[in-house]
Amino acid sequence: MNHLIIFMLVIVICLGLNESKSGCFPNTVEFKNQLGPGSILKVNCTSNTNENKDIRDVKFNEKYQISFNEAGKERIVWRCHLRQGKKMEHFQEVWRLYVTARAKCGQMRSYTAKLDGIYLVTNNQPMKPKLPWK
């Protein structure tokens, strides 16, 4: 009976370890609009894996997220074009590179658009200035 319990325990542990390796949480790139009431942030993102996200209008205090899984050793690069202003005259491009020497699961990059620029929060670390509007 003891051998059966030990055998079952070993199987459960092995299955649990395999599950954690393959059960990788997706990485997320997020855009928040903090430009002010009535403002729109336009977000258009494409990747080097030929994924093209439609242009999104992000209203004040709303957010837009892109989630994706890494593809083995393939490098994933997201290029996002942001626009804002009454005539969409202010813009900036944001690049997010994920290179997979080893799997990085559940990475979060949150860009907050404000009137004075775009701020970045990485994996819930303190907000830091990133890019001014052009």
Backbone as CSV, one residue per row, in Angstrom:
resi,resn,N_x,N_y,N_z,CA_x,CA_y,CA_z,C_x,C_y,C_z
1,MET,0.820,-1.197,0.000,0.000,0.000,0.000,0.863,1.260,0.000
2,ASN,1.941,1.252,0.787,2.832,2.410,0.842,3.473,2.677,-0.513
3,HIS,3.817,1.595,-1.244,4.427,1.763,-2.561,3.442,2.405,-3.532
4,LEU,2.189,2.049,-3.422,1.161,2.637,-4.295,1.015,4.132,-4.016
5,ILE,1.017,4.520,-2.770,0.896,5.938,-2.398,2.106,6.717,-2.912
6,ILE,3.307,6.176,-2.740,4.512,6.853,-3.221,4.485,6.966,-4.739
7,PHE,4.081,5.888,-5.417,3.989,5.901,-6.879,3.010,6.980,-7.353
8,MET,1.842,7.054,-6.737,0.844,8.060,-7.119,1.365,9.468,-6.841
9,LEU,2.057,9.663,-5.746,2.611,10.966,-5.401,3.641,11.409,-6.443
10,VAL,4.504,10.501,-6.884,5.508,10.817,-7.901,4.827,11.195,-9.212
11,ILE,3.798,10.479,-9.613,3.072,10.786,-10.856,2.430,12.166,-10.771
12,VAL,1.802,12.477,-9.653,1.155,13.782,-9.493,2.186,14.898,-9.551
13,ILE,3.328,14.725,-8.927,4.380,15.753,-8.946,4.901,15.944,-10.363
14,CYS,5.157,14.861,-11.080,5.655,14.965,-12.459,4.642,15.656,-13.367
15,LEU,3.383,15.305,-13.249,2.347,15.953,-14.057,2.243,17.431,-13.715
16,GLY,2.364,17.775,-12.458,2.305,19.174,-12.041,3.457,19.987,-12.595
17,LEU,4.656,19.417,-12.626,5.803,20.130,-13.185,5.657,20.324,-14.686
18,ASN,5.165,19.333,-15.388,4.938,19.472,-16.826,3.870,20.507,-17.109
19,GLU,2.852,20.557,-16.306,1.766,21.527,-16.485,2.289,22.942,-16.333
20,SER,3.173,23.175,-15.347,3.670,24.533,-15.124,4.570,24.990,-16.263
21,LYS,5.280,24.086,-16.926,6.141,24.479,-18.034,5.333,24.859,-19.262
22,SER,4.272,24.132,-19.530,3.494,24.399,-20.739,2.387,25.415,-20.496
23,GLY,1.992,25.623,-19.250,0.892,26.526,-18.931,1.373,27.947,-18.714
24,CYS,2.010,28.524,-19.697,2.583,29.866,-19.607,1.480,30.909,-19.785
25,PHE,1.389,31.845,-18.851,0.428,32.929,-18.990,0.857,33.841,-20.129
26,PRO,-0.087,34.384,-20.881,0.291,35.260,-22.007,0.907,36.570,-21.524
27,ASN,1.734,37.161,-22.389,2.277,38.500,-22.163,1.237,39.513,-22.623
28,THR,1.243,40.694,-22.017,0.235,41.702,-22.313,0.886,43.067,-22.512
29,VAL,0.433,43.761,-23.548,0.771,45.166,-23.764,-0.544,45.931,-23.626
30,GLU,-0.546,46.958,-22.781,-1.776,47.686,-22.457,-1.577,49.173,-22.713
31,PHE,-2.644,49.826,-23.195,-2.640,51.273,-23.431,-3.799,51.891,-22.663
32,LYS,-3.492,52.910,-21.839,-4.514,53.609,-21.056,-4.600,55.053,-21.526
33,ASN,-5.825,55.571,-21.590,-6.048,56.966,-21.973,-6.284,57.807,-20.723
34,GLN,-5.319,58.672,-20.406,-5.434,59.634,-19.305,-5.239,61.047,-19.844
35,LEU,-5.717,61.276,-21.083,-5.525,62.558,-21.759,-6.506,63.629,-21.297
36,GLY,-7.614,63.226,-20.729,-8.613,64.178,-20.261,-9.991,63.832,-20.804
37,PRO,-11.048,64.351,-20.138,-12.416,64.051,-20.572,-12.652,64.442,-22.033
38,GLY,-13.331,63.566,-22.758,-13.670,63.820,-24.150,-12.556,63.516,-25.138
39,SER,-11.403,63.106,-24.656,-10.277,62.844,-25.558,-10.283,61.394,-26.038
40,ILE,-9.707,61.207,-27.211,-9.590,59.873,-27.808,-8.110,59.582,-28.042
41,LEU,-7.690,58.374,-27.708,-6.360,57.876,-28.031,-6.539,56.810,-29.103
42,LYS,-5.940,57.016,-30.272,-6.013,56.029,-31.356,-4.789,55.125,-31.262
43,VAL,-5.023,53.810,-31.291,-3.953,52.826,-31.170,-4.041,51.874,-32.353
44,ASN,-2.909,51.707,-33.054,-2.839,50.769,-34.168,-1.562,49.958,-34.007
45,CYS,-1.687,48.635,-33.827,-0.532,47.779,-33.571,-0.395,46.682,-34.618
46,THR,0.864,46.413,-34.972,1.199,45.299,-35.865,2.397,44.566,-35.275
47,SER,2.548,43.302,-35.648,3.688,42.526,-35.172,4.479,41.971,-36.340
48,ASN,5.695,41.525,-36.047,6.525,40.915,-37.079,6.036,39.514,-37.460
49,THR,5.040,38.998,-36.757,4.449,37.702,-37.095,3.184,37.899,-37.940
50,ASN,3.103,39.073,-38.580,1.990,39.426,-39.488,0.632,39.507,-38.798
51,GLU,0.643,39.818,-37.521,-0.607,40.083,-36.823,-0.863,41.576,-36.901
52,ASN,-2.041,41.950,-37.346,-2.397,43.354,-37.483,-3.678,43.599,-36.692
53,LYS,-3.592,44.429,-35.683,-4.769,44.763,-34.884,-5.454,45.971,-35.515
54,ASP,-6.770,45.955,-35.539,-7.524,47.090,-36.067,-7.228,48.341,-35.254
55,ILE,-7.426,49.500,-35.884,-7.264,50.768,-35.167,-8.330,50.830,-34.077
56,ARG,-7.897,51.129,-32.870,-8.810,51.214,-31.729,-8.893,52.643,-31.245
57,ASP,-10.095,53.082,-30.956,-10.332,54.369,-30.301,-10.499,54.091,-28.815
58,VAL,-9.542,54.544,-28.025,-9.589,54.335,-26.578,-10.063,55.633,-25.944
59,LYS,-11.218,55.583,-25.303,-11.796,56.764,-24.664,-11.105,57.045,-23.341
60,PHE,-11.332,58.270,-22.826,-10.742,58.702,-21.561,-11.074,57.699,-20.450
61,ASN,-10.064,57.357,-19.652,-10.145,56.411,-18.530,-10.410,54.971,-18.960
62,GLU,-10.293,54.666,-20.244,-10.438,53.283,-20.696,-9.074,52.741,-21.077
63,LYS,-9.020,51.420,-21.281,-7.758,50.806,-21.699,-7.999,49.773,-22.788
64,TYR,-6.944,49.502,-23.521,-6.950,48.525,-24.608,-5.757,47.603,-24.396
65,GLN,-5.990,46.283,-24.474,-4.926,45.317,-24.228,-4.732,44.378,-25.406
66,ILE,-3.480,44.004,-25.628,-3.113,42.966,-26.577,-2.410,41.890,-25.763
67,SER,-2.906,40.663,-25.819,-2.270,39.550,-25.121,-1.815,38.519,-26.139
68,PHE,-0.676,37.916,-25.892,-0.130,36.933,-26.823,0.826,36.008,-26.093
69,ASN,1.000,34.831,-26.657,1.963,33.862,-26.141,3.227,33.921,-26.983
70,GLU,4.339,33.618,-26.344,5.595,33.557,-27.076,5.583,32.341,-27.983
71,ALA,6.307,32.432,-29.067,6.352,31.354,-30.048,7.722,30.692,-30.051
72,GLY,8.043,29.959,-28.996,9.320,29.256,-28.943,10.497,30.209,-28.923
73,LYS,11.430,30.032,-29.865,12.611,30.895,-29.922,12.418,32.058,-30.872
74,GLU,11.220,32.207,-31.389,10.956,33.289,-32.336,10.837,34.622,-31.605
75,ARG,11.431,35.634,-32.173,11.380,36.979,-31.607,10.056,37.635,-32.009
76,ILE,9.340,38.185,-31.034,8.074,38.865,-31.310,8.272,40.353,-31.047
77,VAL,7.978,41.153,-32.056,8.103,42.606,-31.935,6.748,43.226,-32.255
78,TRP,6.221,44.011,-31.326,4.986,44.767,-31.563,5.351,46.222,-31.810
79,ARG,4.809,46.792,-32.848,5.001,48.205,-33.187,3.619,48.850,-33.124
80,CYS,3.466,49.809,-32.238,2.161,50.452,-32.046,2.271,51.947,-32.319
81,HIS,1.391,52.434,-33.148,1.334,53.839,-33.516,0.200,54.476,-32.706
82,LEU,0.527,55.496,-31.903,-0.456,56.180,-31.048,-0.666,57.591,-31.574
83,ARG,-1.928,58.027,-31.578,-2.260,59.394,-32.017,-3.264,59.987,-31.038
84,GLN,-3.164,61.319,-30.878,-4.127,62.037,-30.031,-4.135,63.506,-30.413
85,GLY,-5.145,64.220,-29.963,-5.315,65.642,-30.266,-6.612,65.848,-31.022
86,LYS,-7.054,67.106,-31.116,-8.321,67.394,-31.803,-8.310,66.929,-33.247
87,LYS,-7.155,67.078,-33.920,-7.029,66.637,-35.318,-6.047,65.463,-35.422
88,MET,-5.838,64.768,-34.308,-4.887,63.650,-34.231,-3.491,64.080,-34.669
89,GLU,-3.131,65.318,-34.288,-1.863,65.895,-34.729,-0.661,65.441,-33.884
90,HIS,-0.897,64.887,-32.711,0.192,64.417,-31.849,0.311,62.902,-31.993
91,PHE,1.528,62.410,-32.134,1.699,60.979,-32.354,2.991,60.486,-31.713
92,GLN,3.098,59.180,-31.623,4.312,58.530,-31.133,4.237,57.048,-31.506
93,GLU,5.398,56.427,-31.719,5.450,54.995,-31.959,6.097,54.316,-30.770
94,VAL,5.493,53.213,-30.372,5.983,52.435,-29.248,6.364,51.066,-29.784
95,TRP,7.557,50.608,-29.438,8.023,49.280,-29.836,8.129,48.417,-28.596
96,ARG,7.622,47.218,-28.674,7.749,46.279,-27.554,8.344,44.993,-28.101
97,LEU,9.529,44.661,-27.652,10.263,43.499,-28.140,10.210,42.393,-27.102
98,TYR,9.862,41.195,-27.546,9.938,40.019,-26.689,10.852,39.024,-27.388
99,VAL,12.033,38.817,-26.842,12.942,37.819,-27.390,12.979,36.672,-26.389
100,THR,12.918,35.469,-26.886,12.666,34.335,-26.013,13.873,33.419,-25.858
101,ALA,14.921,33.886,-25.205,16.018,32.993,-24.868,15.487,31.932,-23.902
102,ARG,14.644,32.352,-22.991,13.872,31.425,-22.165,12.492,32.052,-22.017
103,ALA,11.503,31.239,-21.844,10.121,31.719,-21.826,9.919,32.743,-20.712
104,LYS,9.296,33.848,-21.074,8.912,34.879,-20.112,7.395,34.892,-20.095
105,CYS,6.848,34.416,-19.031,5.396,34.281,-18.939,4.801,35.424,-18.135
106,GLY,3.634,35.884,-18.561,2.876,36.865,-17.801,3.516,38.236,-17.703
107,GLN,4.345,38.619,-18.663,4.959,39.945,-18.660,3.894,40.995,-18.991
108,MET,3.930,42.123,-18.303,2.951,43.188,-18.507,3.667,44.496,-18.774
109,ARG,3.310,45.155,-19.879,3.801,46.487,-20.209,2.580,47.369,-20.368
110,SER,2.459,48.364,-19.508,1.294,49.243,-19.524,1.746,50.658,-19.856
111,TYR,1.275,51.177,-20.998,1.590,52.535,-21.442,0.402,53.432,-21.116
112,THR,0.658,54.521,-20.406,-0.389,55.475,-20.049,-0.148,56.761,-20.826
113,ALA,-1.136,57.138,-21.653,-1.045,58.359,-22.455,-1.588,59.530,-21.642
114,LYS,-0.724,60.537,-21.429,-1.115,61.779,-20.757,-0.767,62.924,-21.693
115,LEU,-1.227,64.130,-21.368,-0.974,65.283,-22.239,0.513,65.589,-22.402
116,ASP,1.313,65.315,-21.370,2.742,65.638,-21.447,3.598,64.486,-21.971
117,GLY,3.005,63.344,-22.291,3.782,62.228,-22.838,3.176,60.881,-22.504
118,ILE,3.943,59.855,-22.831,3.511,58.472,-22.619,4.389,57.880,-21.528
119,TYR,3.765,57.308,-20.523,4.459,56.749,-19.377,4.372,55.229,-19.415
120,LEU,5.383,54.570,-18.856,5.453,53.119,-18.887,5.480,52.539,-17.484
121,VAL,4.679,51.497,-17.270,4.741,50.680,-16.063,5.079,49.270,-16.525
122,THR,6.159,48.703,-15.994,6.597,47.359,-16.348,6.381,46.428,-15.166
123,ASN,5.539,45.421,-15.362,5.275,44.412,-14.323,4.994,45.039,-12.955
124,ASN,4.109,46.034,-12.943,3.642,46.712,-11.731,4.735,47.480,-10.981
125,GLN,5.824,47.823,-11.647,6.861,48.666,-11.053,6.395,50.126,-11.143
126,PRO,7.037,51.057,-10.428,6.598,52.463,-10.474,6.603,53.029,-11.895
127,MET,5.675,53.938,-12.142,5.542,54.577,-13.451,6.752,55.465,-13.715
128,LYS,7.250,55.400,-14.956,8.359,56.260,-15.349,8.086,56.883,-16.704
129,PRO,8.602,58.099,-16.938,8.390,58.737,-18.234,9.005,57.892,-19.343
130,LYS,8.340,57.850,-20.450,8.833,57.057,-21.563,9.096,57.911,-22.782
131,LEU,8.048,58.477,-23.353,8.187,59.194,-24.621,7.356,60.469,-24.647
132,PRO,7.908,61.567,-25.165,7.097,62.781,-25.368,6.296,62.647,-26.667
133,TRP,5.211,63.383,-26.773,4.441,63.412,-28.021,5.219,64.194,-29.077
134,LYS,5.099,63.800,-30.332,5.731,64.531,-31.440,4.691,65.410,-32.085
